[in-house]
């Protein structure tokens, strides 16, 4: 997984364990699930390769290089496990700002919401930056929705930021975008109040905890599949916890728990009040669930209090799930150990 490899510099690199797709460089390629078509050449950029960090094109990266000065264009296609354009734009920006390859990064343009050519709804987001390194003087990123899929378009090179920003505009206009009706994008704002954490201890997992967590997740997934017109959720805000290339902390106003966005490629961890603890142990607690790109949810041992993000990351990366739901909640796997 890209976040487990610690590869935050996604404007320049792809996952070390990604598999190359056998697509002739002179041929166009279509991402079947989103409908996105990538030609061998997009504006001044020629394609140099396509790779996938998953087994079924859930996290695809296409690499291009400028015929003029070697500027790099990378196009990522992924289906986020949660969040939307604003959240993953926020994570993409953090990845750029903390990428040591760029040196120090400062905004050249303000974060902006825009509509693709031919569309009327401003559902995408973009921003350009100047960089201080010798190799990269400018970089720019855009996040574009296609239904349940997101496309991250990133341009980085030796030219000044204004030139890179203009090249991003040319690329966005040259891509064969599929028809899509998406909601208007809004920025992620700081949360009005920061989360407060106490010393949280992880509870010893048991079979009942795993079974209940899986059953509840399955029921919620089935209910969500039946619901056609869900009420709009409150927008996500960014918690005061300093974001890192590894994770960012987000939540909704009045929410007890939080959403932990891992890396910048769509994977999330949900920390929420545990119904299992109340029903089984009759004690308050907090559940930790890792949502992957394939729609699966892995449930980890619960905490007696709201855990710090560092505790949650350690649990997900080093711990063992007590159960896992997949296939839209139809399958539940319990860890017998």
GROMACS .gro file of C-alpha atoms in nm:
model
  337
    1UNK     CA    1   0.000   0.000   0.000
    2UNK     CA    2   0.132   0.346  -0.088
    3UNK     CA    3   0.083   0.487   0.262
    4UNK     CA    4   0.254   0.190   0.425
    5UNK     CA    5   0.561   0.243   0.205
    6UNK     CA    6   0.581   0.599   0.338
    7UNK     CA    7   0.593   0.744  -0.012
    8UNK     CA    8   0.453   1.090   0.042
    9UNK     CA    9   0.630   1.237  -0.262
   10UNK     CA   10   0.359   1.121  -0.497
   11UNK     CA   11   0.407   1.402  -0.744
   12UNK     CA   12   0.736   1.242  -0.837
   13UNK     CA   13   0.716   0.875  -0.742
   14UNK     CA   14   0.478   0.582  -0.738
   15UNK     CA   15   0.460   0.284  -0.506
   16UNK     CA   16   0.772   0.068  -0.510
   17UNK     CA   17   0.561  -0.246  -0.528
   18UNK     CA   18   0.332  -0.125  -0.809
   19UNK     CA   19   0.298  -0.349  -1.114
   20UNK     CA   20   0.350  -0.208  -1.461
   21UNK     CA   21   0.055  -0.233  -1.697
   22UNK     CA   22   0.146  -0.378  -2.034
   23UNK     CA   23   0.017  -0.090  -2.246
   24UNK     CA   24   0.212   0.000  -2.563
   25UNK     CA   25   0.339   0.357  -2.530
   26UNK     CA   26   0.197   0.447  -2.873
   27UNK     CA   27  -0.153   0.329  -2.777
   28UNK     CA   28  -0.426   0.504  -2.581
   29UNK     CA   29  -0.552   0.347  -2.257
   30UNK     CA   30  -0.891   0.365  -2.087
   31UNK     CA   31  -0.950   0.316  -1.719
   32UNK     CA   32  -1.255   0.093  -1.750
   33UNK     CA   33  -1.423   0.175  -1.419
   34UNK     CA   34  -1.403   0.555  -1.440
   35UNK     CA   35  -1.409   0.588  -1.819
   36UNK     CA   36  -1.100   0.813  -1.819
   37UNK     CA   37  -0.898   0.789  -2.142
   38UNK     CA   38  -0.525   0.865  -2.143
   39UNK     CA   39  -0.374   0.918  -2.486
   40UNK     CA   40  -0.007   0.849  -2.564
   41UNK     CA   41   0.041   1.226  -2.572
   42UNK     CA   42  -0.136   1.491  -2.362
   43UNK     CA   43  -0.050   1.849  -2.460
   44UNK     CA   44   0.336   1.858  -2.467
   45UNK     CA   45   0.371   1.542  -2.256
   46UNK     CA   46   0.438   1.190  -2.384
   47UNK     CA   47   0.348   0.887  -2.177
   48UNK     CA   48   0.637   0.684  -2.031
   49UNK     CA   49   0.446   0.423  -1.834
   50UNK     CA   50   0.136   0.317  -1.639
   51UNK     CA   51   0.143   0.125  -1.311
   52UNK     CA   52  -0.109  -0.004  -1.058
   53UNK     CA   53  -0.043  -0.052  -0.685
   54UNK     CA   54  -0.346  -0.283  -0.658
   55UNK     CA   55  -0.458  -0.597  -0.840
   56UNK     CA   56  -0.762  -0.443  -1.011
   57UNK     CA   57  -0.683  -0.083  -1.109
   58UNK     CA   58  -0.802   0.084  -0.790
   59UNK     CA   59  -0.488   0.298  -0.764
   60UNK     CA   60  -0.335   0.369  -1.104
   61UNK     CA   61  -0.050   0.607  -1.185
   62UNK     CA   62   0.036   0.719  -1.537
   63UNK     CA   63   0.369   0.894  -1.594
   64UNK     CA   64   0.440   1.147  -1.869
   65UNK     CA   65   0.740   1.364  -1.955
   66UNK     CA   66   0.759   1.692  -2.143
   67UNK     CA   67   0.923   1.688  -2.484
   68UNK     CA   68   1.051   2.041  -2.415
   69UNK     CA   69   1.235   2.039  -2.081
   70UNK     CA   70   1.172   1.712  -1.900
   71UNK     CA   71   0.888   1.846  -1.684
   72UNK     CA   72   0.701   1.559  -1.520
   73UNK     CA   73   0.326   1.498  -1.546
   74UNK     CA   74   0.174   1.228  -1.326
   75UNK     CA   75  -0.193   1.133  -1.335
   76UNK     CA   76  -0.331   0.922  -1.050
   77UNK     CA   77  -0.671   0.751  -1.068
   78UNK     CA   78  -0.815   0.609  -0.747
   79UNK     CA   79  -1.144   0.542  -0.572
   80UNK     CA   80  -1.128   0.691  -0.221
   81UNK     CA   81  -1.262   0.488   0.068
   82UNK     CA   82  -1.407   0.807   0.216
   83UNK     CA   83  -1.395   1.183   0.187
   84UNK     CA   84  -1.420   1.378  -0.136
   85UNK     CA   85  -1.241   1.630  -0.355
   86UNK     CA   86  -1.174   1.882  -0.076
   87UNK     CA   87  -1.022   1.629   0.165
   88UNK     CA   88  -0.794   1.464  -0.092
   89UNK     CA   89  -0.692   1.798  -0.237
   90UNK     CA   90  -0.593   1.900   0.114
   91UNK     CA   91  -0.386   1.581   0.144
   92UNK     CA   92  -0.225   1.631  -0.200
   93UNK     CA   93  -0.124   1.983  -0.103
   94UNK     CA   94   0.028   1.858   0.224
   95UNK     CA   95   0.228   1.596   0.032
   96UNK     CA   96   0.371   1.865  -0.195
   97UNK     CA   97   0.451   2.103   0.089
   98UNK     CA   98   0.637   1.831   0.281
   99UNK     CA   99   0.820   1.684  -0.018
  100UNK     CA  100   1.192   1.741   0.042
  101UNK     CA  101   1.264   1.710  -0.331
  102UNK     CA  102   1.106   2.053  -0.379
  103UNK     CA  103   1.303   2.226  -0.104
  104UNK     CA  104   1.081   2.493   0.046
  105UNK     CA  105   0.739   2.530  -0.119
  106UNK     CA  106   0.520   2.839  -0.116
  107UNK     CA  107   0.182   2.901  -0.281
  108UNK     CA  108   0.196   3.082  -0.612
  109UNK     CA  109  -0.182   3.088  -0.656
  110UNK     CA  110  -0.467   3.056  -0.411
  111UNK     CA  111  -0.656   2.732  -0.379
  112UNK     CA  112  -0.934   2.751  -0.635
  113UNK     CA  113  -1.247   2.560  -0.729
  114UNK     CA  114  -1.311   2.527  -1.102
  115UNK     CA  115  -1.519   2.355  -1.368
  116UNK     CA  116  -1.360   2.142  -1.637
  117UNK     CA  117  -1.402   2.260  -1.997
  118UNK     CA  118  -1.751   2.166  -2.110
  119UNK     CA  119  -1.887   2.130  -1.756
  120UNK     CA  120  -2.090   2.384  -1.565
  121UNK     CA  121  -2.034   2.273  -1.204
  122UNK     CA  122  -1.716   2.381  -1.027
  123UNK     CA  123  -1.644   2.037  -0.883
  124UNK     CA  124  -1.262   2.028  -0.913
  125UNK     CA  125  -0.982   2.201  -0.720
  126UNK     CA  126  -0.633   2.322  -0.811
  127UNK     CA  127  -0.332   2.521  -0.687
  128UNK     CA  128   0.021   2.608  -0.803
  129UNK     CA  129   0.339   2.649  -0.599
  130UNK     CA  130   0.693   2.778  -0.635
  131UNK     CA  131   0.976   2.555  -0.515
  132UNK     CA  132   1.332   2.633  -0.411
  133UNK     CA  133   1.518   2.320  -0.526
  134UNK     CA  134   1.747   2.326  -0.828
  135UNK     CA  135   1.558   2.046  -1.002
  136UNK     CA  136   1.207   2.172  -0.937
  137UNK     CA  137   1.119   2.540  -0.946
  138UNK     CA  138   0.745   2.493  -0.973
  139UNK     CA  139   0.472   2.239  -0.912
  140UNK     CA  140   0.095   2.237  -0.949
  141UNK     CA  141  -0.182   1.993  -0.862
  142UNK     CA  142  -0.551   1.946  -0.944
  143UNK     CA  143  -0.805   1.699  -0.812
  144UNK     CA  144  -1.095   1.615  -1.045
  145UNK     CA  145  -1.394   1.392  -0.956
  146UNK     CA  146  -1.547   1.136  -1.192
  147UNK     CA  147  -1.839   0.995  -0.998
  148UNK     CA  148  -1.694   0.784  -0.716
  149UNK     CA  149  -1.343   0.814  -0.862
  150UNK     CA  150  -1.085   1.090  -0.819
  151UNK     CA  151  -0.812   1.191  -1.062
  152UNK     CA  152  -0.504   1.373  -0.930
  153UNK     CA  153  -0.311   1.564  -1.197
  154UNK     CA  154   0.033   1.689  -1.097
  155UNK     CA  155   0.291   1.883  -1.298
  156UNK     CA  156   0.642   1.945  -1.161
  157UNK     CA  157   0.953   2.073  -1.334
  158UNK     CA  158   1.246   2.315  -1.366
  159UNK     CA  159   1.033   2.602  -1.500
  160UNK     CA  160   0.899   2.875  -1.275
  161UNK     CA  161   0.566   2.820  -1.105
  162UNK     CA  162   0.365   3.038  -1.345
  163UNK     CA  163   0.479   2.828  -1.641
  164UNK     CA  164   0.395   2.508  -1.455
  165UNK     CA  165   0.050   2.643  -1.370
  166UNK     CA  166  -0.013   2.724  -1.738
  167UNK     CA  167   0.096   2.373  -1.835
  168UNK     CA  168  -0.148   2.224  -1.585
  169UNK     CA  169  -0.425   2.425  -1.753
  170UNK     CA  170  -0.322   2.290  -2.093
  171UNK     CA  171  -0.317   1.931  -1.962
  172UNK     CA  172  -0.662   1.960  -1.804
  173UNK     CA  173  -0.799   2.088  -2.134
  174UNK     CA  174  -0.634   1.809  -2.336
  175UNK     CA  175  -0.747   1.507  -2.130
  176UNK     CA  176  -1.043   1.307  -2.262
  177UNK     CA  177  -1.270   1.341  -1.959
  178UNK     CA  178  -1.578   1.116  -1.942
  179UNK     CA  179  -1.919   1.269  -1.882
  180UNK     CA  180  -1.990   1.304  -1.510
  181UNK     CA  181  -2.228   1.493  -1.284
  182UNK     CA  182  -2.053   1.586  -0.961
  183UNK     CA  183  -2.136   1.812  -0.670
  184UNK     CA  184  -1.970   2.151  -0.633
  185UNK     CA  185  -1.644   2.141  -0.438
  186UNK     CA  186  -1.583   2.342  -0.121
  187UNK     CA  187  -1.261   2.400   0.070
  188UNK     CA  188  -1.172   2.224   0.394
  189UNK     CA  189  -1.167   2.481   0.673
  190UNK     CA  190  -1.002   2.456   1.016
  191UNK     CA  191  -1.228   2.310   1.284
  192UNK     CA  192  -1.361   2.573   1.528
  193UNK     CA  193  -1.240   2.372   1.829
  194UNK     CA  194  -0.950   2.126   1.849
  195UNK     CA  195  -0.995   1.767   1.959
  196UNK     CA  196  -0.885   1.689   2.313
  197UNK     CA  197  -0.728   1.354   2.387
  198UNK     CA  198  -0.697   1.168   2.717
  199UNK     CA  199  -0.465   0.875   2.783
  200UNK     CA  200  -0.635   0.595   2.589
  201UNK     CA  201  -0.576   0.224   2.645
  202UNK     CA  202  -0.649  -0.043   2.392
  203UNK     CA  203  -0.890  -0.312   2.507
  204UNK     CA  204  -0.808  -0.678   2.473
  205UNK     CA  205  -0.989  -0.808   2.165
  206UNK     CA  206  -1.225  -1.103   2.181
  207UNK     CA  207  -1.442  -1.302   1.943
  208UNK     CA  208  -1.760  -1.113   2.035
  209UNK     CA  209  -1.597  -0.777   1.963
  210UNK     CA  210  -1.491  -0.895   1.619
  211UNK     CA  211  -1.829  -1.047   1.540
  212UNK     CA  212  -2.024  -0.741   1.651
  213UNK     CA  213  -1.798  -0.498   1.467
  214UNK     CA  214  -1.829  -0.700   1.147
  215UNK     CA  215  -2.205  -0.743   1.179
  216UNK     CA  216  -2.264  -0.372   1.243
  217UNK     CA  217  -2.045  -0.271   0.948
  218UNK     CA  218  -2.227  -0.520   0.727
  219UNK     CA  219  -2.567  -0.386   0.830
  220UNK     CA  220  -2.458  -0.026   0.767
  221UNK     CA  221  -2.319  -0.116   0.425
  222UNK     CA  222  -2.640  -0.289   0.322
  223UNK     CA  223  -2.851   0.002   0.446
  224UNK     CA  224  -2.634   0.252   0.259
  225UNK     CA  225  -2.674   0.049  -0.061
  226UNK     CA  226  -3.054   0.066  -0.028
  227UNK     CA  227  -3.070   0.438   0.044
  228UNK     CA  228  -3.111   0.646  -0.269
  229UNK     CA  229  -3.150   0.999  -0.133
  230UNK     CA  230  -2.925   1.042   0.168
  231UNK     CA  231  -2.929   1.381   0.347
  232UNK     CA  232  -2.619   1.589   0.281
  233UNK     CA  233  -2.354   1.547   0.548
  234UNK     CA  234  -2.191   1.841   0.721
  235UNK     CA  235  -1.864   1.939   0.550
  236UNK     CA  236  -1.539   1.806   0.689
  237UNK     CA  237  -1.312   2.041   0.879
  238UNK     CA  238  -0.939   2.004   0.948
  239UNK     CA  239  -0.846   1.940   1.309
  240UNK     CA  240  -0.567   2.137   1.474
  241UNK     CA  241  -0.350   1.823   1.490
  242UNK     CA  242  -0.055   1.914   1.261
  243UNK     CA  243  -0.087   1.723   0.930
  244UNK     CA  244   0.202   1.505   0.818
  245UNK     CA  245   0.279   1.324   0.494
  246UNK     CA  246   0.159   1.008   0.672
  247UNK     CA  247  -0.182   1.133   0.788
  248UNK     CA  248  -0.424   1.421   0.835
  249UNK     CA  249  -0.707   1.447   1.090
  250UNK     CA  250  -1.055   1.558   0.981
  251UNK     CA  251  -1.402   1.555   1.135
  252UNK     CA  252  -1.747   1.703   1.115
  253UNK     CA  253  -1.879   1.967   1.351
  254UNK     CA  254  -2.009   1.808   1.671
  255UNK     CA  255  -1.852   1.471   1.592
  256UNK     CA  256  -1.691   1.286   1.882
  257UNK     CA  257  -1.449   1.085   1.673
  258UNK     CA  258  -1.252   1.171   1.363
  259UNK     CA  259  -1.141   1.056   1.020
  260UNK     CA  260  -0.773   0.983   0.965
  261UNK     CA  261  -0.671   1.024   0.599
  262UNK     CA  262  -0.365   0.808   0.531
  263UNK     CA  263  -0.119   0.935   0.270
  264UNK     CA  264  -0.298   1.101  -0.022
  265UNK     CA  265  -0.438   0.808  -0.220
  266UNK     CA  266  -0.783   0.748  -0.071
  267UNK     CA  267  -0.733   0.519   0.230
  268UNK     CA  268  -0.890   0.625   0.560
  269UNK     CA  269  -0.929   0.519   0.921
  270UNK     CA  270  -1.253   0.600   1.102
  271UNK     CA  271  -1.237   0.650   1.479
  272UNK     CA  272  -1.589   0.662   1.624
  273UNK     CA  273  -1.785   0.594   1.944
  274UNK     CA  274  -1.828   0.217   1.972
  275UNK     CA  275  -2.177   0.074   1.975
  276UNK     CA  276  -2.019  -0.267   2.036
  277UNK     CA  277  -1.871  -0.152   2.369
  278UNK     CA  278  -2.203  -0.015   2.485
  279UNK     CA  279  -2.397  -0.327   2.385
  280UNK     CA  280  -2.148  -0.590   2.501
  281UNK     CA  281  -1.940  -0.434   2.778
  282UNK     CA  282  -2.183  -0.158   2.876
  283UNK     CA  283  -1.888   0.082   2.876
  284UNK     CA  284  -1.806   0.370   2.644
  285UNK     CA  285  -1.528   0.312   2.395
  286UNK     CA  286  -1.398   0.404   2.053
  287UNK     CA  287  -1.385   0.178   1.748
  288UNK     CA  288  -1.104   0.189   1.492
  289UNK     CA  289  -1.182   0.082   1.133
  290UNK     CA  290  -0.949   0.093   0.834
  291UNK     CA  291  -1.131   0.145   0.502
  292UNK     CA  292  -0.938   0.035   0.194
  293UNK     CA  293  -0.983   0.118  -0.175
  294UNK     CA  294  -1.149  -0.216  -0.250
  295UNK     CA  295  -1.442  -0.128  -0.022
  296UNK     CA  296  -1.328  -0.359   0.258
  297UNK     CA  297  -1.324  -0.251   0.622
  298UNK     CA  298  -1.082  -0.394   0.878
  299UNK     CA  299  -1.185  -0.359   1.242
  300UNK     CA  300  -0.915  -0.326   1.508
  301UNK     CA  301  -0.924  -0.362   1.887
  302UNK     CA  302  -1.111  -0.076   2.051
  303UNK     CA  303  -0.989   0.195   2.288
  304UNK     CA  304  -1.144   0.297   2.619
  305UNK     CA  305  -1.104   0.669   2.534
  306UNK     CA  306  -1.052   0.877   2.222
  307UNK     CA  307  -0.705   0.768   2.101
  308UNK     CA  308  -0.444   1.002   1.961
  309UNK     CA  309  -0.382   0.979   1.585
  310UNK     CA  310  -0.034   0.835   1.646
  311UNK     CA  311  -0.188   0.549   1.846
  312UNK     CA  312  -0.434   0.479   1.567
  313UNK     CA  313  -0.167   0.476   1.295
  314UNK     CA  314   0.045   0.239   1.501
  315UNK     CA  315  -0.256   0.012   1.557
  316UNK     CA  316  -0.341  -0.008   1.188
  317UNK     CA  317   0.015  -0.052   1.065
  318UNK     CA  318   0.138  -0.293   1.331
  319UNK     CA  319  -0.174  -0.451   1.478
  320UNK     CA  320  -0.399  -0.735   1.368
  321UNK     CA  321  -0.767  -0.679   1.278
  322UNK     CA  322  -1.029  -0.857   1.487
  323UNK     CA  323  -1.257  -0.883   1.184
  324UNK     CA  324  -1.298  -0.768   0.826
  325UNK     CA  325  -1.600  -0.697   0.609
  326UNK     CA  326  -1.592  -0.699   0.229
  327UNK     CA  327  -1.808  -0.727  -0.083
  328UNK     CA  328  -2.046  -0.453   0.025
  329UNK     CA  329  -2.088  -0.601   0.372
  330UNK     CA  330  -2.186  -0.946   0.243
  331UNK     CA  331  -1.873  -1.119   0.374
  332UNK     CA  332  -1.747  -1.106   0.732
  333UNK     CA  333  -1.415  -1.265   0.832
  334UNK     CA  334  -1.344  -1.312   1.203
  335UNK     CA  335  -0.991  -1.347   1.336
  336UNK     CA  336  -1.018  -1.658   1.555
  337UNK     CA  337  -0.695  -1.573   1.738
   0.00000   0.00000   0.00000
